[in-house]
mmCIF file of C-alpha atoms and ligand atoms in Angstrom:
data_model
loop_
_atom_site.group_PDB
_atom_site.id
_atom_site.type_symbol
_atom_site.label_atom_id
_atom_site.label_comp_id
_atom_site.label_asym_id
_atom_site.label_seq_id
_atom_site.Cartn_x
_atom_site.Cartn_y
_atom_site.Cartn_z
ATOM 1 C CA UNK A 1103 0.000 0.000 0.000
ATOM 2 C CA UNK A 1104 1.243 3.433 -1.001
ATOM 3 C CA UNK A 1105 0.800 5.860 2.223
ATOM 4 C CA UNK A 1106 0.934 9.581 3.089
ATOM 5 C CA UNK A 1107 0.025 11.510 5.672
ATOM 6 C CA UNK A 1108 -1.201 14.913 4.824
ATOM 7 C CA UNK A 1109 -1.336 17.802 6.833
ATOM 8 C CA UNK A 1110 -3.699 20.889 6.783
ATOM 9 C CA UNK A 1111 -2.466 23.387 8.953
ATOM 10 C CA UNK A 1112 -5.205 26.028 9.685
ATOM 11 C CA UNK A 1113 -7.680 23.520 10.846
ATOM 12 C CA UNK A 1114 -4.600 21.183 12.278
ATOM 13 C CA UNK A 1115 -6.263 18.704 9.949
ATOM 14 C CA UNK A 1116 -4.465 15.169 9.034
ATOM 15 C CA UNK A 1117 -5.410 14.408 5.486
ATOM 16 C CA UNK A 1118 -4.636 10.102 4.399
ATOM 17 C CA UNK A 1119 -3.610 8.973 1.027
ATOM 18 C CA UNK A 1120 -3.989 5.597 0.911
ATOM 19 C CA UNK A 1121 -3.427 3.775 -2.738
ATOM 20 C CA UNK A 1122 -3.534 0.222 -3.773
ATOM 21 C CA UNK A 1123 -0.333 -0.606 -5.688
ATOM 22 C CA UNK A 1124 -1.534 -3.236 -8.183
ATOM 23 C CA UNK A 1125 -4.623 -0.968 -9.251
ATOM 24 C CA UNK A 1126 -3.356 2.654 -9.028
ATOM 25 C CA UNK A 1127 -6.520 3.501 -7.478
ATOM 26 C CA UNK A 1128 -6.596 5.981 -4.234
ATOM 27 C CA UNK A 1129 -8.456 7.024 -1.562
ATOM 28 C CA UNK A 1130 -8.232 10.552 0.324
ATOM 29 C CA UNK A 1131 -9.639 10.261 3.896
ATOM 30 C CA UNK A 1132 -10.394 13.717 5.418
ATOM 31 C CA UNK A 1133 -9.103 15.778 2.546
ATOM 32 C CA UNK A 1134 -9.368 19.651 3.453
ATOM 33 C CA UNK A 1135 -10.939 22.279 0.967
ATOM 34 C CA UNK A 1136 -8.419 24.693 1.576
ATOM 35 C CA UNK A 1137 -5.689 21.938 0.632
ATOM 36 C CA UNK A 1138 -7.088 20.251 -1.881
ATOM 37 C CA UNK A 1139 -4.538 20.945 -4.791
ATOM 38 C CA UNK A 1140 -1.407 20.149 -2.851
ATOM 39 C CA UNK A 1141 -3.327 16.613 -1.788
ATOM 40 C CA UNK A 1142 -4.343 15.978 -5.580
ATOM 41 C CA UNK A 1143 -0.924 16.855 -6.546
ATOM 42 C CA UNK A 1144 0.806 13.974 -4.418
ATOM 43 C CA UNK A 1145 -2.308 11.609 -5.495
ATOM 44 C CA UNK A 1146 -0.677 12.568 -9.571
ATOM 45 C CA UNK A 1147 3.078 12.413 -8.360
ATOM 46 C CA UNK A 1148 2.757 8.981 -6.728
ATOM 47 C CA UNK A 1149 0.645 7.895 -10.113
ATOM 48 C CA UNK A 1150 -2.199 7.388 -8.890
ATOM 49 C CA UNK A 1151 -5.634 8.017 -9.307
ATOM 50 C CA UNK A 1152 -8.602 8.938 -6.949
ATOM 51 C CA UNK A 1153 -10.998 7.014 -6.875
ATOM 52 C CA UNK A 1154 -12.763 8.315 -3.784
ATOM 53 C CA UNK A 1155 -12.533 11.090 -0.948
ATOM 54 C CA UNK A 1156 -13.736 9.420 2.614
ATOM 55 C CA UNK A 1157 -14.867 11.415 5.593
ATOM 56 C CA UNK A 1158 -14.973 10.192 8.930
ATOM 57 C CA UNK A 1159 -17.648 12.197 10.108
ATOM 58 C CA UNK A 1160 -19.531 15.887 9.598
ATOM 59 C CA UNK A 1161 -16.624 18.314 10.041
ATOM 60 C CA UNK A 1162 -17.473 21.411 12.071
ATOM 61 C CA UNK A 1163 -13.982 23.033 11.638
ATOM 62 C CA UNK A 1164 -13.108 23.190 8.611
ATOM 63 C CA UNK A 1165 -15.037 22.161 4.742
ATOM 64 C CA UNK A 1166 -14.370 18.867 3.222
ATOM 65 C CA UNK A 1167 -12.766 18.972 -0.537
ATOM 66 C CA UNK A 1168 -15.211 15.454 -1.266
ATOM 67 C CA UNK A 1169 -17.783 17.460 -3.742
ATOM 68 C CA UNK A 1170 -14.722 19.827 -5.382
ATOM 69 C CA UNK A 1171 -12.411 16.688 -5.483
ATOM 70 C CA UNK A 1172 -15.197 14.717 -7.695
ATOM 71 C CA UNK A 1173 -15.986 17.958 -9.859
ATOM 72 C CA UNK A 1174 -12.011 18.174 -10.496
ATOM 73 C CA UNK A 1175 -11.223 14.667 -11.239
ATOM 74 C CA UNK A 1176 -14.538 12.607 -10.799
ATOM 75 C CA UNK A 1177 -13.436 10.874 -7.490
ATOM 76 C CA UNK A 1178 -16.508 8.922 -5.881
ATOM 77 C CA UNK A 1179 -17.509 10.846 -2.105
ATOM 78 C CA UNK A 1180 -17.881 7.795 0.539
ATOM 79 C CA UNK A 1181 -19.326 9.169 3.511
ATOM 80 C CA UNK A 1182 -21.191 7.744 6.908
ATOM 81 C CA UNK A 1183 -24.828 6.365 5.388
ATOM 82 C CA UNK A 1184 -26.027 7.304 9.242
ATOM 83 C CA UNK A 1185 -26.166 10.518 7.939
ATOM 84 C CA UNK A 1186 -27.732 10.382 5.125
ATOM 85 C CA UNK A 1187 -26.115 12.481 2.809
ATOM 86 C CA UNK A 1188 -27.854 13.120 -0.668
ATOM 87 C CA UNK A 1189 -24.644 14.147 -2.041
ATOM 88 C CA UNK A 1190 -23.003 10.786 -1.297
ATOM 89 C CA UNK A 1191 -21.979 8.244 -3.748
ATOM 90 C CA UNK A 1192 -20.960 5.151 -1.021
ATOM 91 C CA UNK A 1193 -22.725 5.330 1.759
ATOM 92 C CA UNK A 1194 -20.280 3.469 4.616
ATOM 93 C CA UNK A 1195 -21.641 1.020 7.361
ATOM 94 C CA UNK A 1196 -20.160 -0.883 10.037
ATOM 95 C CA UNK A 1197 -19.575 -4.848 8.791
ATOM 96 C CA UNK A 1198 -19.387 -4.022 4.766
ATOM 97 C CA UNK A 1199 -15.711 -3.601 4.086
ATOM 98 C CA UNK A 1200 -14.667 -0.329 1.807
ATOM 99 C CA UNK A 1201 -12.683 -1.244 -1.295
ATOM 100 C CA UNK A 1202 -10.315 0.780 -2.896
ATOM 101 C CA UNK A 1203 -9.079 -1.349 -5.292
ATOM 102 C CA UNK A 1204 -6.756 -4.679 -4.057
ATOM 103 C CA UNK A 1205 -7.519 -2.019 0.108
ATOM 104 C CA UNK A 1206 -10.266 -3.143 2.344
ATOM 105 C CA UNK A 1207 -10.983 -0.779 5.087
ATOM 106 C CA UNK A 1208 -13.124 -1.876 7.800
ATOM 107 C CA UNK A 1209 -15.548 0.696 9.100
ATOM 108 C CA UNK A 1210 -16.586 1.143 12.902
ATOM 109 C CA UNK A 1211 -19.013 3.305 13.700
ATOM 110 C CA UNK A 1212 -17.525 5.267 16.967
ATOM 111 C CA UNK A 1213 -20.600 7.803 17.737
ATOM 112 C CA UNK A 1214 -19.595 10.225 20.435
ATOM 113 C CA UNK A 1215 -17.897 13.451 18.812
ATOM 114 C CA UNK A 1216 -21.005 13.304 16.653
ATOM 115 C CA UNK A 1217 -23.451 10.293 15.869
ATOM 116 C CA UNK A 1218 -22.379 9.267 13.020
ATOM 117 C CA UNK A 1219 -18.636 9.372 13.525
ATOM 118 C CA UNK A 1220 -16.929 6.494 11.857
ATOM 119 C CA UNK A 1221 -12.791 5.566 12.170
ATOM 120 C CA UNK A 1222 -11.879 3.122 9.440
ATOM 121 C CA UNK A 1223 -9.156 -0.006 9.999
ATOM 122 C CA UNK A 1224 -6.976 -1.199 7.718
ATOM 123 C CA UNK A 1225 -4.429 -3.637 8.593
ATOM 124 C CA UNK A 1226 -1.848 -2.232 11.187
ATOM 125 C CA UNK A 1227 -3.243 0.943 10.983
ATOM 126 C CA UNK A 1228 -6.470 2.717 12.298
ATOM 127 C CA UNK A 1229 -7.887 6.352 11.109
ATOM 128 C CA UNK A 1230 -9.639 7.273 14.226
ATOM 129 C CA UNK A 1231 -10.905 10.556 13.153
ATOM 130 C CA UNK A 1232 -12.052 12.681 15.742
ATOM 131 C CA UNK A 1233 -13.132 9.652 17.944
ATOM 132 C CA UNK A 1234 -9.470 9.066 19.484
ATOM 133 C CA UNK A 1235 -6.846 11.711 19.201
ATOM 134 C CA UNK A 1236 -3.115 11.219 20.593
ATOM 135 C CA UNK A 1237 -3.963 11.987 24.272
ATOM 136 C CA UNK A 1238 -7.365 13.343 24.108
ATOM 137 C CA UNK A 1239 -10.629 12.891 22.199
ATOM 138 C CA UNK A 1240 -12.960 15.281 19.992
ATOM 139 C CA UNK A 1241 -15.371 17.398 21.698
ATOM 140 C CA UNK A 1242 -18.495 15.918 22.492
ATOM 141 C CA UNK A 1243 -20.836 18.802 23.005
ATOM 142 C CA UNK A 1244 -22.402 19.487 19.187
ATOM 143 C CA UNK A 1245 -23.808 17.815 16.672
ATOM 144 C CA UNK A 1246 -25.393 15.040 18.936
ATOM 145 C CA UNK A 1247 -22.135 14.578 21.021
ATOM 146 C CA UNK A 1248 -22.641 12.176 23.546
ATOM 147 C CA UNK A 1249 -19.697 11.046 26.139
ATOM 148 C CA UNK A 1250 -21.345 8.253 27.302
ATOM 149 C CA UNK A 1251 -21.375 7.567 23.429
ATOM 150 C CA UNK A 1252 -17.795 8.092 22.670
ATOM 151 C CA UNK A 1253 -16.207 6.408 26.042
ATOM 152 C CA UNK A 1254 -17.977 3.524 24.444
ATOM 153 C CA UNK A 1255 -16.829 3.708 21.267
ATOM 154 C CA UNK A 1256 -13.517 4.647 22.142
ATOM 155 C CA UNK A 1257 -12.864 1.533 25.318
ATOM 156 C CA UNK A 1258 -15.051 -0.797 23.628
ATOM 157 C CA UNK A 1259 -14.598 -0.611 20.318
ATOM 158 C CA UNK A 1260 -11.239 0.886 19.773
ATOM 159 C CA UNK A 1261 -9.399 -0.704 22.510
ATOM 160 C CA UNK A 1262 -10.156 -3.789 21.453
ATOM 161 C CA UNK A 1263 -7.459 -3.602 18.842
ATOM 162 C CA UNK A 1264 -4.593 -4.604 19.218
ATOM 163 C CA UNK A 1265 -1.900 -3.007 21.283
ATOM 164 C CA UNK A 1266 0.724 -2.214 18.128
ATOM 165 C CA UNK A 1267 -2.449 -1.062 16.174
ATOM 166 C CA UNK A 1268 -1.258 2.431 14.670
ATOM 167 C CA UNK A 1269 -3.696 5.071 15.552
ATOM 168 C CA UNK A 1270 -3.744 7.995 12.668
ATOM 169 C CA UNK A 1271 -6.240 10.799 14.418
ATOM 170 C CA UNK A 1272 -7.804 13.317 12.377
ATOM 171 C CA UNK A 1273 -6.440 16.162 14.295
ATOM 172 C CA UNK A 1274 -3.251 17.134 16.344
ATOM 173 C CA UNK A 1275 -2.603 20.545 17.429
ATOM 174 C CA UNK A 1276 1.078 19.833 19.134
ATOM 175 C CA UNK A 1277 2.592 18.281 16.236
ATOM 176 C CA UNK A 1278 2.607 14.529 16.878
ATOM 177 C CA UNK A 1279 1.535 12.343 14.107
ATOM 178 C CA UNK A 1280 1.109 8.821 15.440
ATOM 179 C CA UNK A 1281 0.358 7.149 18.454
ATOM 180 C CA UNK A 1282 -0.659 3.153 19.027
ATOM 181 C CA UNK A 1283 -3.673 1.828 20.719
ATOM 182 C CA UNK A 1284 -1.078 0.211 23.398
ATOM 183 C CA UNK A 1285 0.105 3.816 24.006
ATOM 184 C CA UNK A 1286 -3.463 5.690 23.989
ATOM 185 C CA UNK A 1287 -4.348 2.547 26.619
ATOM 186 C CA UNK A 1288 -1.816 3.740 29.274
ATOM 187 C CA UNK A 1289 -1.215 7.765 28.182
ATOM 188 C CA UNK A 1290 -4.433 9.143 27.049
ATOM 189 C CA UNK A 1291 -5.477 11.354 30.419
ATOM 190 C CA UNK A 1292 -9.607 11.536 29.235
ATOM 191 C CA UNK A 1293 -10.020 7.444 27.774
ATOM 192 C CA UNK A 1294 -7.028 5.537 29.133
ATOM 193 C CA UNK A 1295 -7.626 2.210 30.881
ATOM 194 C CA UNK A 1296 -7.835 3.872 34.764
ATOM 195 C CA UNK A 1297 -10.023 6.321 33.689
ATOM 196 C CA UNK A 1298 -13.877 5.588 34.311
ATOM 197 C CA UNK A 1299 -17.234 6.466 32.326
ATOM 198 C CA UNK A 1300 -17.962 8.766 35.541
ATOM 199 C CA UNK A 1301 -14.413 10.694 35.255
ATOM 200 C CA UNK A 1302 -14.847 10.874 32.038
ATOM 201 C CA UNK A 1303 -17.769 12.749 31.836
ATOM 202 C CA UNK A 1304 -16.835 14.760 34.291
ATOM 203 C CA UNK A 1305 -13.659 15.708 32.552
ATOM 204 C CA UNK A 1306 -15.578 16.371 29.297
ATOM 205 C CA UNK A 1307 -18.474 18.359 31.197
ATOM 206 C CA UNK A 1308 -15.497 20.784 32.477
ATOM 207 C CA UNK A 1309 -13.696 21.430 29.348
ATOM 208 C CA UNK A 1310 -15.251 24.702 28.948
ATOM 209 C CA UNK A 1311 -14.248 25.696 24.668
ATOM 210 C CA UNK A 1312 -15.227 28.004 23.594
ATOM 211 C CA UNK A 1313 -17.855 28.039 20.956
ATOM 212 C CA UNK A 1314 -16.461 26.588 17.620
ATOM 213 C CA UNK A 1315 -16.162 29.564 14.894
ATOM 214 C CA UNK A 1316 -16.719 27.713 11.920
ATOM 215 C CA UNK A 1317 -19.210 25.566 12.643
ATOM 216 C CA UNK A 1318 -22.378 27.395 11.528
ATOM 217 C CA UNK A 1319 -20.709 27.736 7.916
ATOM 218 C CA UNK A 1320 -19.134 24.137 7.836
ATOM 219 C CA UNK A 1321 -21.963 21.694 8.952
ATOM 220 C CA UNK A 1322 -24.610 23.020 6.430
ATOM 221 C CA UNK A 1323 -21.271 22.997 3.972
ATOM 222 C CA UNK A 1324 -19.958 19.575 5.078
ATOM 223 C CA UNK A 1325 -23.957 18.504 4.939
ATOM 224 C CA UNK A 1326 -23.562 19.376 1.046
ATOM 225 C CA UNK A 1327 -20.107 17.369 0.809
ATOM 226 C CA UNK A 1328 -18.468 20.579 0.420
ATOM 227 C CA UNK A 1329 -19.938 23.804 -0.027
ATOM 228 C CA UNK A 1330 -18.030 26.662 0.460
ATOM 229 C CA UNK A 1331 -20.553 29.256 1.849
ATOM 230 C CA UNK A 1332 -21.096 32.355 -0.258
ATOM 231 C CA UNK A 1333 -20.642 35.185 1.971
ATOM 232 C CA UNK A 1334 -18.093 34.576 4.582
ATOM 233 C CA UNK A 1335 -17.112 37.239 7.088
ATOM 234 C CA UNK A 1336 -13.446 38.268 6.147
ATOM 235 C CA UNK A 1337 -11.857 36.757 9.354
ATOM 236 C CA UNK A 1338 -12.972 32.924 8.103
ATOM 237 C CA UNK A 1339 -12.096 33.994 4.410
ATOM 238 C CA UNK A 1340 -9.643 31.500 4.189
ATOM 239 C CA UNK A 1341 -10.846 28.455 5.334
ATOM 240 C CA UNK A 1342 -12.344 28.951 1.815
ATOM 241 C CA UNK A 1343 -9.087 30.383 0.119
ATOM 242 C CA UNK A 1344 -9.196 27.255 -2.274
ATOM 243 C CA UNK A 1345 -12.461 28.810 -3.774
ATOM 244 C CA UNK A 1346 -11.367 32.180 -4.145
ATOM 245 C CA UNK A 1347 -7.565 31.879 -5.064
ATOM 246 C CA UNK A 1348 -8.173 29.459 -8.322
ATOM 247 C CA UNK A 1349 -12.527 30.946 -8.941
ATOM 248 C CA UNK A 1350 -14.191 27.671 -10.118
ATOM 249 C CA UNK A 1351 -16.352 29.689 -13.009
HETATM 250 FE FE1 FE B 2499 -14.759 16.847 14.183
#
């Protein structure tokens, strides 16, 4: 398997490339808007093609590139069938295997950041999205956030990997890229193995963030696979700076 790891630095989004070597075919989990051409440009260099962009869930930080990525080079958009999205090609569901050519990922649904939050497992590795980051966890306080929900997911569905299992989150904000489900296990202060449902949601209950400021334009957007809203208030300009540095016509 051909593998990159991507990084989109305004929303401290990890972007995977993930191609199948016999068919050429390629998959983009996660792929940002605002770095779309850089991530289509590795897809080309490695000679590949894309057959499909894959989210993990309804972003609420930044817009996913799925719809511009198929209008650029006709790449299928795979995306969580929980959520019903018109603008789907593939909709993904726990126990059917998504095939990228010779690549079978196997999806887990992992509600908790929102409902229908899937990671996606593929051999050694697992793209946890915003279920299980490297010593913490996405917020669970929108979009039908539940932490009873996503202490499930995360200690009964994710820890039941194995320990070397290679956890790829969908976010980091201090510059790590990789952690393993052993390591998560013992380290991660919110989900690790000591910590109980009740601390948990205590710990989650007192994170106090602050209101997220691009979530009103990217969950109708990210509802749409990737609309870029029209009229965006100049200090969130560039979240859509993909749309108005190369004008699509
Ligand atoms: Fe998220």
């Amino acid at each position: 398997m051909i593998f990159r790891q991507l990084f989109e630095p305004l929303s401290s989004t990890y972007t995977y490339l993930l191609g199948c070597e016999e068919t050429g075919q390629a998959v983009l989990i996660d792929p940002v808007i605002a770095s779309m051409d850089r991530d289509l440009e590795q897809v080309h260099r490695l000679g590949l093609t894309l057959a499909f962009s894959l989210d993990t869930h309804i972003h609420a930080d930044h817009i996913t590139a799925a719809l511009e990525l198929k209008h650029k080079v006709g790449s299928q958009i795979a995306a969580p069938a929980f959520d019903r999205l018109v603008c789907a090609d593939v909709g993904i569901e726990e126990g059917v295997p998504f095939k990228v050519g010779s690549l079978a990922l196997q999806p887990l649904h992992t509600p908790g950041h929102t409902d229908g939050h899937f990671a996606y497992f593929l051999g050694d590795r697992l793209f946890t999205g915003d279920a299980l980051l490297i010593e913490g966890c996405g917020r669970t306080d929108f979009q039908n956030g539940n932490a009873d929900a996503l202490f499930k997911s995360v200690r009964e569905k994710l820890f039941t990997l194995l320990d070397d299992t290679l956890v790829y989150p969908a976010h980091d904000y201090k510059d790590r890229r990789v952690s393993t489900i052993g390591q998560e296990k013992k380290r991660n202060p919110r989900l690790g193995e000591d910590k109980t449902l009740e601390e948990f949601k205590t710990i989650m209950a007192g994170l106090n963030l602050p209101y997220p400021k691009f979530i009103d334009h990217a969950v109708p957007g990210n509802q749409q696979c990737g609309v870029c809203p029209s009229h965006l208030p100049d200090d969130l300009a560039r979240y859509c700076a993909q749309m108005t540095d190369s004008p699509q016509g």
